[in-house]
Amino acid sequence: KQEVTQIPAALSVPEGENLVLNCSFTDSAIYNLQWFRQDPGKGLTSLLLIQSSQREQTSGRLNASLDKSSGRSTLYIAASQPGDSATYLCAVYEETSGSRLTFGEGTQLTVNP
Amino acid sequence: SQTIHQWPATLVQPVGSPLSLECTVEGTSNPNLYWYRQAAGRGLQLLFYSVGIGQISSEVPQNLSASRPQDRQFILSSKKLLLSDSGFYLCAWSGDFRITDTQYFGPGTRLTVL
């Protein structure tokens, strides 16, 4: 059974700092990995999607990397801003169960002005 | 552009009462549809998914059920709610069943069972 773990569970940083969020998964047979953002009481917003054949994806100040063989992904946020405060979730699509998007429990990020 | 709607936004129901949550998608046809539950302190759990009208797959045995009466309508129901049904329910859609497309989430319904 696929398990997705995110470390740390919570993170508080001063504005302007560069930071890294970590995601690991137990079964490397995945189609893709996605990073989402969730604001309190809201739905999820897709940030980046990395196909299993790719190593990284970039969008603005966000950069996500994928090491499929080791079962790890990182989300790098450059020059963090208070507006980046949210919960960040990673999720994987498995090859063996294409319908299933397995989520980690998320990292709650607070960027202090 | 595509949009996804969920209602109600919040709901407080007594134990044993019925439930009906609705999700609709606009701007696309034949979407894949999903129901998730997010309980306090836990990750998102996939409850049901559907690849077409009347086609429902259940991921977790429970007292909930789902139906897809129309192409872009997905309904989550229960005949008798339990305390453990409390949580944040999210509907999502995708265009491609698994490979290249992301899932797009609705705003969610906060359900409290008392």
XYZ file of C-alpha atoms in Angstrom:
227
model
C 0.000 0.000 0.000
C 1.360 3.392 -0.994
C 2.184 5.722 1.869
C 3.093 9.375 1.468
C 4.902 11.212 4.228
C 5.591 14.911 4.483
C 8.213 16.475 6.695
C 8.027 18.758 8.555
C 4.396 18.785 9.655
C 4.663 22.490 10.370
C 7.158 25.189 9.534
C 7.426 28.835 10.540
C 9.899 31.118 8.785
C 10.557 34.856 8.460
C 9.612 36.580 5.254
C 12.232 36.404 2.506
C 13.673 33.059 3.519
C 14.158 30.257 1.012
C 12.658 26.988 2.204
C 12.290 23.340 1.298
C 9.346 21.051 1.934
C 9.892 17.318 1.766
C 7.703 14.493 0.536
C 8.511 10.784 0.456
C 6.556 7.835 -0.914
C 6.986 4.132 -0.344
C 6.146 2.705 -3.787
C 8.165 4.175 -6.648
C 5.774 2.851 -9.319
C 4.044 6.175 -9.856
C 2.729 8.012 -12.915
C 3.249 11.450 -11.506
C 3.583 13.484 -8.351
C 1.693 16.656 -7.625
C 2.034 19.475 -5.158
C -1.086 21.286 -3.957
C -1.742 24.265 -1.774
C -4.668 24.472 0.658
C -5.692 27.652 2.412
C -7.635 27.265 5.687
C -11.179 26.053 5.079
C -10.689 26.002 1.325
C -10.243 23.492 -1.446
C -6.927 22.480 -2.974
C -5.102 24.387 -5.681
C -2.703 22.542 -7.948
C 0.785 24.058 -7.933
C 3.013 21.709 -9.880
C 2.728 18.319 -11.539
C 5.841 16.256 -12.273
C 5.581 13.282 -14.590
C 7.472 10.172 -13.535
C 9.929 10.700 -16.404
C 10.732 14.246 -15.308
C 13.175 15.454 -12.690
C 11.715 18.857 -11.878
C 9.131 21.476 -12.649
C 9.221 25.211 -12.041
C 6.517 27.824 -11.682
C 7.538 31.291 -10.589
C 9.181 31.071 -7.176
C 8.314 27.391 -6.855
C 10.502 24.513 -7.932
C 9.589 20.883 -7.400
C 11.998 18.019 -7.892
C 11.361 14.310 -8.146
C 13.692 11.390 -7.474
C 11.447 8.486 -8.331
C 13.966 5.755 -7.538
C 14.489 6.971 -4.000
C 10.830 7.862 -3.506
C 11.394 11.530 -2.744
C 10.229 14.929 -3.863
C 11.011 18.419 -2.633
C 9.184 21.689 -3.068
C 11.495 24.684 -2.986
C 9.984 28.098 -2.312
C 12.243 31.046 -2.997
C 11.990 34.392 -1.240
C 8.966 33.381 0.834
C 6.133 35.858 1.398
C 3.346 36.029 3.997
C 0.916 35.154 1.196
C 2.658 31.782 0.885
C 1.251 30.791 4.276
C -0.892 27.703 3.721
C -0.790 23.926 3.957
C 1.177 22.250 1.191
C 0.191 18.729 0.169
C 1.969 16.303 -2.085
C 0.181 13.436 -3.793
C 1.136 10.593 -6.107
C -0.712 8.770 -8.854
C 0.148 5.086 -8.668
C 0.732 2.891 -11.705
C -0.964 -0.065 -10.096
C -4.133 1.794 -9.189
C -4.604 4.606 -11.662
C -7.670 5.925 -9.961
C -5.947 6.570 -6.692
C -4.268 9.857 -5.853
C -2.586 9.223 -2.498
C -1.978 12.299 -0.384
C 0.442 13.105 2.364
C -0.863 14.865 5.463
C 0.700 18.131 4.465
C 3.120 20.723 5.778
C 1.562 23.776 7.400
C 3.683 26.763 6.430
C 3.600 30.121 8.191
C 5.625 32.999 6.760
C 5.968 35.806 9.276
C 6.244 39.412 8.090
C -13.010 27.877 -18.509
C -13.925 25.057 -16.200
C -15.426 25.605 -12.780
C -16.485 23.248 -10.034
C -19.186 23.996 -7.497
C -20.097 22.361 -4.214
C -22.994 22.977 -1.904
C -23.757 23.518 0.777
C -20.595 25.199 2.029
C -21.284 24.206 5.624
C -23.710 21.783 7.197
C -24.548 20.775 10.756
C -26.569 17.587 11.041
C -27.696 15.364 13.928
C -26.549 11.772 14.180
C -28.867 9.479 12.256
C -30.067 12.102 9.816
C -29.674 11.764 6.029
C -27.089 13.568 3.952
C -26.886 14.859 0.420
C -23.917 16.846 -0.879
C -23.832 18.004 -4.449
C -20.994 18.747 -6.830
C -21.300 20.101 -10.356
C -18.714 20.874 -12.984
C -19.058 23.410 -15.775
C -17.087 23.949 -18.942
C -16.035 20.376 -19.639
C -17.626 17.127 -20.720
C -17.184 13.569 -19.490
C -14.963 14.520 -16.572
C -13.655 12.025 -14.079
C -15.169 12.921 -10.714
C -13.956 12.271 -7.192
C -15.175 12.614 -3.598
C -12.600 13.036 -0.845
C -12.913 13.475 2.893
C -10.424 15.393 5.002
C -10.823 14.715 8.714
C -9.145 16.826 11.370
C -5.490 15.931 11.679
C -5.633 13.466 8.785
C -4.840 13.569 5.119
C -7.276 13.438 2.253
C -9.014 10.119 1.842
C -10.502 9.151 -1.502
C -14.085 7.971 -0.976
C -15.508 7.504 -4.484
C -14.582 8.132 -8.083
C -16.540 8.007 -11.312
C -15.464 7.767 -14.933
C -18.958 8.174 -16.380
C -22.683 8.421 -15.732
C -23.822 5.691 -13.385
C -20.268 4.371 -12.931
C -19.166 4.614 -9.314
C -16.189 3.000 -7.630
C -15.922 2.931 -3.875
C -12.548 3.099 -2.220
C -13.490 2.760 1.417
C -16.370 0.766 2.927
C -18.609 3.067 4.929
C -22.161 4.233 5.339
C -21.780 6.745 2.500
C -22.788 6.297 -1.117
C -22.279 8.266 -4.319
C -24.262 8.706 -7.489
C -23.711 10.361 -10.841
C -27.099 11.031 -12.368
C -25.733 13.403 -15.020
C -22.405 13.787 -16.778
C -21.273 16.725 -14.675
C -23.112 16.061 -11.427
C -21.780 13.999 -8.537
C -23.743 13.438 -5.349
C -22.579 12.098 -1.986
C -25.273 10.649 0.242
C -25.928 8.883 3.478
C -29.117 7.423 4.931
C -27.952 7.783 8.536
C -25.019 9.948 9.553
C -22.488 8.881 12.171
C -20.361 11.123 14.366
C -17.322 9.855 12.470
C -18.725 11.293 9.232
C -17.761 14.785 10.352
C -15.116 16.351 8.172
C -14.349 18.465 5.172
C -15.679 16.946 1.947
C -14.014 17.844 -1.295
C -15.153 17.124 -4.820
C -12.646 17.111 -7.660
C -12.567 16.534 -11.391
C -9.934 15.639 -13.938
C -9.877 15.334 -17.700
C -7.519 12.414 -18.061
C -8.042 9.426 -15.834
C -4.565 9.102 -14.476
C -1.627 10.026 -16.537
C -1.061 13.645 -17.341
C -3.864 15.666 -15.897
C -4.111 17.181 -12.483
C -7.229 17.121 -10.367
C -9.145 20.335 -9.817
C -10.850 20.717 -6.486
C -14.057 22.411 -5.443
C -14.345 24.744 -2.444
C -15.473 21.956 -0.123
C -18.309 21.317 2.330
C -17.679 21.422 6.063
C -19.905 18.779 7.685
C -20.373 18.621 11.433
C -22.373 15.728 12.848
C -23.607 16.293 16.408
